[in-house]
């Protein structure tokens, strides 16, 4: 499995200086060392290329185990949306923007909190039985029509903390952290089967 093609994840928000780099950095940290190699990047629907990460967002990234140093914002393009194996967005608005750019990405594009909720609805055994990470994404996508939508549609979004208080940054980071925890557990589920089969640790 270590020679497999990297599985690419793109995280999207508006300016690519708060929510999406935070999620990118937490995903990168927690997927490090997986049997399946992951490459995580981020972009913004209104990003100014090269802009640094927001200071408060960077502080939250460090607090949750991310490495924000050297982040530079990237403007979302059709090519970026097309090339990612999985697209995770901060909000439903961003998901719609990705799908407008790349209709073919519809089934592999989710908000962060939506993917986490759908993944949590699957049993661990079912996720572990997936042949690879791409199959995990297909299983999660299949849950869209199988379980009721969130009672509060806003529960699918991460609040935008840009130019807001520390409390809002903490709430956004907590929501991202919770979502990333579920997402990583789902994406690494096939690793656990590999490890159990004697292929080495999936730490």
PDB file of C-alpha atoms in Angstrom:
ATOM      1  CA  UNK A   1       0.000   0.000   0.000  1.00  0.00           C
ATOM      2  CA  UNK A   2       2.906   2.383   0.549  1.00  0.00           C
ATOM      3  CA  UNK A   3       3.492   2.542  -3.219  1.00  0.00           C
ATOM      4  CA  UNK A   4      -0.108   3.585  -3.934  1.00  0.00           C
ATOM      5  CA  UNK A   5      -0.865   6.824  -5.754  1.00  0.00           C
ATOM      6  CA  UNK A   6      -1.409   9.609  -3.217  1.00  0.00           C
ATOM      7  CA  UNK A   7      -5.046  10.323  -2.368  1.00  0.00           C
ATOM      8  CA  UNK A   8      -5.586  14.063  -2.812  1.00  0.00           C
ATOM      9  CA  UNK A   9      -7.850  16.202  -0.631  1.00  0.00           C
ATOM     10  CA  UNK A  10      -8.733  19.828  -1.353  1.00  0.00           C
ATOM     11  CA  UNK A  11     -10.259  22.011   1.383  1.00  0.00           C
ATOM     12  CA  UNK A  12     -12.136  25.147   0.312  1.00  0.00           C
ATOM     13  CA  UNK A  13     -13.373  28.301   2.045  1.00  0.00           C
ATOM     14  CA  UNK A  14     -13.616  31.959   0.971  1.00  0.00           C
ATOM     15  CA  UNK A  15     -10.251  33.639   1.492  1.00  0.00           C
ATOM     16  CA  UNK A  16      -8.143  30.534   2.223  1.00  0.00           C
ATOM     17  CA  UNK A  17      -6.718  32.253   5.281  1.00  0.00           C
ATOM     18  CA  UNK A  18      -8.872  30.899   8.150  1.00  0.00           C
ATOM     19  CA  UNK A  19     -11.077  27.814   7.880  1.00  0.00           C
ATOM     20  CA  UNK A  20      -9.654  25.890   4.931  1.00  0.00           C
ATOM     21  CA  UNK A  21      -5.953  26.172   5.908  1.00  0.00           C
ATOM     22  CA  UNK A  22      -6.896  25.195   9.452  1.00  0.00           C
ATOM     23  CA  UNK A  23      -8.658  22.062   8.194  1.00  0.00           C
ATOM     24  CA  UNK A  24      -5.833  21.371   5.730  1.00  0.00           C
ATOM     25  CA  UNK A  25      -3.228  21.524   8.482  1.00  0.00           C
ATOM     26  CA  UNK A  26      -5.173  19.329  10.909  1.00  0.00           C
ATOM     27  CA  UNK A  27      -5.896  16.756   8.211  1.00  0.00           C
ATOM     28  CA  UNK A  28      -2.238  16.722   7.132  1.00  0.00           C
ATOM     29  CA  UNK A  29      -1.038  16.233  10.703  1.00  0.00           C
ATOM     30  CA  UNK A  30      -3.467  13.417  11.460  1.00  0.00           C
ATOM     31  CA  UNK A  31      -3.104  11.574   8.158  1.00  0.00           C
ATOM     32  CA  UNK A  32       0.690  11.588   8.394  1.00  0.00           C
ATOM     33  CA  UNK A  33       2.082   8.072   8.385  1.00  0.00           C
ATOM     34  CA  UNK A  34      -1.029   6.452   6.948  1.00  0.00           C
ATOM     35  CA  UNK A  35      -0.469   3.342   4.824  1.00  0.00           C
ATOM     36  CA  UNK A  36      -2.235   5.168   2.018  1.00  0.00           C
ATOM     37  CA  UNK A  37      -0.328   8.405   1.262  1.00  0.00           C
ATOM     38  CA  UNK A  38      -2.401  11.586   1.446  1.00  0.00           C
ATOM     39  CA  UNK A  39      -1.736  15.002  -0.051  1.00  0.00           C
ATOM     40  CA  UNK A  40      -3.887  17.766   1.436  1.00  0.00           C
ATOM     41  CA  UNK A  41      -4.134  21.274  -0.037  1.00  0.00           C
ATOM     42  CA  UNK A  42      -6.543  24.190   0.292  1.00  0.00           C
ATOM     43  CA  UNK A  43      -7.929  27.079  -1.738  1.00  0.00           C
ATOM     44  CA  UNK A  44     -10.433  29.917  -1.514  1.00  0.00           C
ATOM     45  CA  UNK A  45     -13.281  31.033  -3.759  1.00  0.00           C
ATOM     46  CA  UNK A  46     -12.185  34.674  -3.313  1.00  0.00           C
ATOM     47  CA  UNK A  47      -8.579  34.145  -2.241  1.00  0.00           C
ATOM     48  CA  UNK A  48      -5.780  36.559  -2.978  1.00  0.00           C
ATOM     49  CA  UNK A  49      -2.891  34.369  -4.072  1.00  0.00           C
ATOM     50  CA  UNK A  50      -0.038  34.467  -1.591  1.00  0.00           C
ATOM     51  CA  UNK A  51      -1.958  36.015   1.332  1.00  0.00           C
ATOM     52  CA  UNK A  52      -0.742  34.747   4.730  1.00  0.00           C
ATOM     53  CA  UNK A  53      -2.915  32.857   7.168  1.00  0.00           C
ATOM     54  CA  UNK A  54      -4.950  34.911   9.624  1.00  0.00           C
ATOM     55  CA  UNK A  55      -3.047  35.184  12.924  1.00  0.00           C
ATOM     56  CA  UNK A  56      -5.928  34.022  15.120  1.00  0.00           C
ATOM     57  CA  UNK A  57      -6.667  31.098  12.815  1.00  0.00           C
ATOM     58  CA  UNK A  58      -2.977  30.144  12.841  1.00  0.00           C
ATOM     59  CA  UNK A  59      -3.032  30.222  16.630  1.00  0.00           C
ATOM     60  CA  UNK A  60      -5.996  27.833  16.626  1.00  0.00           C
ATOM     61  CA  UNK A  61      -4.201  25.553  14.185  1.00  0.00           C
ATOM     62  CA  UNK A  62      -1.215  25.257  16.500  1.00  0.00           C
ATOM     63  CA  UNK A  63      -3.529  24.681  19.454  1.00  0.00           C
ATOM     64  CA  UNK A  64      -5.107  21.706  17.698  1.00  0.00           C
ATOM     65  CA  UNK A  65      -1.857  20.221  16.392  1.00  0.00           C
ATOM     66  CA  UNK A  66      -1.515  21.864  12.983  1.00  0.00           C
ATOM     67  CA  UNK A  67       1.521  23.563  11.452  1.00  0.00           C
ATOM     68  CA  UNK A  68       0.459  26.895   9.917  1.00  0.00           C
ATOM     69  CA  UNK A  69       3.918  28.278   9.159  1.00  0.00           C
ATOM     70  CA  UNK A  70       4.437  29.365   5.569  1.00  0.00           C
ATOM     71  CA  UNK A  71       0.824  29.107   4.419  1.00  0.00           C
ATOM     72  CA  UNK A  72       0.027  31.124   1.278  1.00  0.00           C
ATOM     73  CA  UNK A  73      -3.528  31.523   0.016  1.00  0.00           C
ATOM     74  CA  UNK A  74      -4.489  29.962  -3.325  1.00  0.00           C
ATOM     75  CA  UNK A  75      -7.397  30.960  -5.555  1.00  0.00           C
ATOM     76  CA  UNK A  76      -9.792  28.112  -6.351  1.00  0.00           C
ATOM     77  CA  UNK A  77      -9.733  27.051 -10.001  1.00  0.00           C
ATOM     78  CA  UNK A  78     -11.572  24.455 -12.042  1.00  0.00           C
ATOM     79  CA  UNK A  79      -8.333  22.503 -12.385  1.00  0.00           C
ATOM     80  CA  UNK A  80      -7.919  22.268  -8.608  1.00  0.00           C
ATOM     81  CA  UNK A  81     -11.515  21.109  -8.154  1.00  0.00           C
ATOM     82  CA  UNK A  82     -11.238  18.603 -11.008  1.00  0.00           C
ATOM     83  CA  UNK A  83      -7.993  17.046  -9.826  1.00  0.00           C
ATOM     84  CA  UNK A  84      -8.879  16.359  -6.176  1.00  0.00           C
ATOM     85  CA  UNK A  85     -10.061  12.906  -5.094  1.00  0.00           C
ATOM     86  CA  UNK A  86     -12.087  14.501  -2.287  1.00  0.00           C
ATOM     87  CA  UNK A  87     -13.196  18.111  -1.849  1.00  0.00           C
ATOM     88  CA  UNK A  88     -14.179  19.315   1.616  1.00  0.00           C
ATOM     89  CA  UNK A  89     -15.655  22.787   2.062  1.00  0.00           C
ATOM     90  CA  UNK A  90     -16.257  25.081   5.009  1.00  0.00           C
ATOM     91  CA  UNK A  91     -19.885  25.710   4.061  1.00  0.00           C
ATOM     92  CA  UNK A  92     -22.700  24.776   1.693  1.00  0.00           C
ATOM     93  CA  UNK A  93     -22.001  27.991  -0.213  1.00  0.00           C
ATOM     94  CA  UNK A  94     -18.471  26.814  -0.940  1.00  0.00           C
ATOM     95  CA  UNK A  95     -19.700  23.371  -1.943  1.00  0.00           C
ATOM     96  CA  UNK A  96     -22.030  24.999  -4.470  1.00  0.00           C
ATOM     97  CA  UNK A  97     -19.132  27.063  -5.833  1.00  0.00           C
ATOM     98  CA  UNK A  98     -17.005  23.935  -6.324  1.00  0.00           C
ATOM     99  CA  UNK A  99     -19.824  22.095  -8.079  1.00  0.00           C
ATOM    100  CA  UNK A 100     -20.442  25.062 -10.402  1.00  0.00           C
ATOM    101  CA  UNK A 101     -16.773  25.009 -11.371  1.00  0.00           C
ATOM    102  CA  UNK A 102     -16.656  21.232 -11.734  1.00  0.00           C
ATOM    103  CA  UNK A 103     -20.009  19.432 -12.009  1.00  0.00           C
ATOM    104  CA  UNK A 104     -18.118  16.125 -12.219  1.00  0.00           C
ATOM    105  CA  UNK A 105     -16.881  16.704  -8.671  1.00  0.00           C
ATOM    106  CA  UNK A 106     -20.425  16.706  -7.235  1.00  0.00           C
ATOM    107  CA  UNK A 107     -20.342  13.237  -5.672  1.00  0.00           C
ATOM    108  CA  UNK A 108     -16.921  13.742  -4.098  1.00  0.00           C
ATOM    109  CA  UNK A 109     -17.596  17.223  -2.710  1.00  0.00           C
ATOM    110  CA  UNK A 110     -18.964  17.692   0.815  1.00  0.00           C
ATOM    111  CA  UNK A 111     -18.877  20.251   3.557  1.00  0.00           C
ATOM    112  CA  UNK A 112     -16.484  19.202   6.310  1.00  0.00           C
ATOM    113  CA  UNK A 113     -19.290  18.700   8.805  1.00  0.00           C
ATOM    114  CA  UNK A 114     -21.491  16.892   6.279  1.00  0.00           C
ATOM    115  CA  UNK A 115     -18.781  14.356   5.453  1.00  0.00           C
ATOM    116  CA  UNK A 116     -18.160  13.813   9.165  1.00  0.00           C
ATOM    117  CA  UNK A 117     -21.876  13.295   9.895  1.00  0.00           C
ATOM    118  CA  UNK A 118     -22.327  10.868   7.000  1.00  0.00           C
ATOM    119  CA  UNK A 119     -19.143   8.971   7.872  1.00  0.00           C
ATOM    120  CA  UNK A 120     -20.268   8.653  11.493  1.00  0.00           C
ATOM    121  CA  UNK A 121     -23.506   7.038  10.274  1.00  0.00           C
ATOM    122  CA  UNK A 122     -21.539   4.118   8.831  1.00  0.00           C
ATOM    123  CA  UNK A 123     -20.322   1.266  10.980  1.00  0.00           C
ATOM    124  CA  UNK A 124     -16.593   0.918  11.542  1.00  0.00           C
ATOM    125  CA  UNK A 125     -16.650  -2.610  10.131  1.00  0.00           C
ATOM    126  CA  UNK A 126     -18.180  -1.359   6.881  1.00  0.00           C
ATOM    127  CA  UNK A 127     -15.542   1.345   6.540  1.00  0.00           C
ATOM    128  CA  UNK A 128     -12.721  -1.068   7.343  1.00  0.00           C
ATOM    129  CA  UNK A 129     -14.018  -3.438   4.664  1.00  0.00           C
ATOM    130  CA  UNK A 130     -13.606  -0.762   1.988  1.00  0.00           C
ATOM    131  CA  UNK A 131     -11.020  -1.726  -0.598  1.00  0.00           C
ATOM    132  CA  UNK A 132      -9.348   1.682  -0.501  1.00  0.00           C
ATOM    133  CA  UNK A 133      -9.882   5.311   0.436  1.00  0.00           C
ATOM    134  CA  UNK A 134     -11.770   6.083  -2.777  1.00  0.00           C
ATOM    135  CA  UNK A 135     -14.273   3.410  -1.817  1.00  0.00           C
ATOM    136  CA  UNK A 136     -14.669   5.033   1.606  1.00  0.00           C
ATOM    137  CA  UNK A 137     -15.644   8.263  -0.154  1.00  0.00           C
ATOM    138  CA  UNK A 138     -18.147   6.368  -2.322  1.00  0.00           C
ATOM    139  CA  UNK A 139     -19.661   4.746   0.779  1.00  0.00           C
ATOM    140  CA  UNK A 140     -19.993   8.112   2.479  1.00  0.00           C
ATOM    141  CA  UNK A 141     -21.531   9.649  -0.656  1.00  0.00           C
ATOM    142  CA  UNK A 142     -24.055   6.823  -0.715  1.00  0.00           C
ATOM    143  CA  UNK A 143     -25.297   7.877   2.718  1.00  0.00           C
ATOM    144  CA  UNK A 144     -26.620  11.177   1.338  1.00  0.00           C
ATOM    145  CA  UNK A 145     -29.921   9.637   0.375  1.00  0.00           C
ATOM    146  CA  UNK A 146     -30.008   7.068   3.152  1.00  0.00           C
ATOM    147  CA  UNK A 147     -30.063   9.166   6.309  1.00  0.00           C
ATOM    148  CA  UNK A 148     -32.104  12.303   7.081  1.00  0.00           C
ATOM    149  CA  UNK A 149     -30.420  15.654   6.467  1.00  0.00           C
ATOM    150  CA  UNK A 150     -29.295  17.724   9.420  1.00  0.00           C
ATOM    151  CA  UNK A 151     -32.249  19.214  11.298  1.00  0.00           C
ATOM    152  CA  UNK A 152     -30.551  22.606  11.227  1.00  0.00           C
ATOM    153  CA  UNK A 153     -28.991  23.217   7.781  1.00  0.00           C
ATOM    154  CA  UNK A 154     -26.440  25.569   9.389  1.00  0.00           C
ATOM    155  CA  UNK A 155     -25.066  22.528  11.218  1.00  0.00           C
ATOM    156  CA  UNK A 156     -23.428  21.562   7.905  1.00  0.00           C
ATOM    157  CA  UNK A 157     -21.325  24.758   7.942  1.00  0.00           C
ATOM    158  CA  UNK A 158     -18.327  26.059   9.879  1.00  0.00           C
ATOM    159  CA  UNK A 159     -18.886  29.653  10.983  1.00  0.00           C
ATOM    160  CA  UNK A 160     -16.666  32.231   9.274  1.00  0.00           C
ATOM    161  CA  UNK A 161     -14.363  33.686  11.978  1.00  0.00           C
ATOM    162  CA  UNK A 162     -12.621  36.262   9.761  1.00  0.00           C
ATOM    163  CA  UNK A 163     -12.238  39.605  11.568  1.00  0.00           C
ATOM    164  CA  UNK A 164     -14.327  38.310  14.454  1.00  0.00           C
ATOM    165  CA  UNK A 165     -13.623  37.632  18.108  1.00  0.00           C
ATOM    166  CA  UNK A 166     -11.350  35.010  19.620  1.00  0.00           C
ATOM    167  CA  UNK A 167     -14.497  33.210  20.807  1.00  0.00           C
ATOM    168  CA  UNK A 168     -15.724  32.831  17.220  1.00  0.00           C
ATOM    169  CA  UNK A 169     -12.306  31.592  16.112  1.00  0.00           C
ATOM    170  CA  UNK A 170     -12.378  29.043  18.922  1.00  0.00           C
ATOM    171  CA  UNK A 171     -15.871  27.879  17.941  1.00  0.00           C
ATOM    172  CA  UNK A 172     -14.872  27.538  14.277  1.00  0.00           C
ATOM    173  CA  UNK A 173     -11.703  25.652  15.222  1.00  0.00           C
ATOM    174  CA  UNK A 174     -13.630  23.342  17.540  1.00  0.00           C
ATOM    175  CA  UNK A 175     -16.089  22.494  14.760  1.00  0.00           C
ATOM    176  CA  UNK A 176     -13.235  21.874  12.321  1.00  0.00           C
ATOM    177  CA  UNK A 177     -11.405  19.751  14.867  1.00  0.00           C
ATOM    178  CA  UNK A 178     -14.490  17.616  15.551  1.00  0.00           C
ATOM    179  CA  UNK A 179     -15.139  17.143  11.833  1.00  0.00           C
ATOM    180  CA  UNK A 180     -11.520  16.281  11.070  1.00  0.00           C
ATOM    181  CA  UNK A 181     -11.510  13.670  13.835  1.00  0.00           C
ATOM    182  CA  UNK A 182     -14.413  11.816  12.183  1.00  0.00           C
ATOM    183  CA  UNK A 183     -13.071  12.324   8.660  1.00  0.00           C
ATOM    184  CA  UNK A 184      -9.630  10.939   9.510  1.00  0.00           C
ATOM    185  CA  UNK A 185     -11.153   7.933  11.281  1.00  0.00           C
ATOM    186  CA  UNK A 186     -13.159   7.134   8.147  1.00  0.00           C
ATOM    187  CA  UNK A 187     -10.346   7.714   5.650  1.00  0.00           C
ATOM    188  CA  UNK A 188      -7.890   5.617   7.654  1.00  0.00           C
ATOM    189  CA  UNK A 189     -10.338   2.765   8.273  1.00  0.00           C
ATOM    190  CA  UNK A 190      -8.894   0.606   5.431  1.00  0.00           C
ATOM    191  CA  UNK A 191      -5.458   1.086   7.052  1.00  0.00           C
ATOM    192  CA  UNK A 192      -6.714  -0.717  10.148  1.00  0.00           C
ATOM    193  CA  UNK A 193      -7.609  -3.772   8.092  1.00  0.00           C
ATOM    194  CA  UNK A 194      -4.166  -3.622   6.478  1.00  0.00           C
ATOM    195  CA  UNK A 195      -2.531  -3.395   9.915  1.00  0.00           C
ATOM    196  CA  UNK A 196      -4.616  -6.279  11.298  1.00  0.00           C
ATOM    197  CA  UNK A 197      -3.481  -8.396   8.346  1.00  0.00           C
ATOM    198  CA  UNK A 198       0.129  -7.938   9.416  1.00  0.00           C
ATOM    199  CA  UNK A 199       1.064  -5.184   6.978  1.00  0.00           C
ATOM    200  CA  UNK A 200       2.497  -2.955   9.667  1.00  0.00           C
ATOM    201  CA  UNK A 201       1.199  -0.306  12.029  1.00  0.00           C
ATOM    202  CA  UNK A 202      -1.366   2.197  10.829  1.00  0.00           C
ATOM    203  CA  UNK A 203      -0.598   4.753  13.535  1.00  0.00           C
TER     204      UNK A 203
END
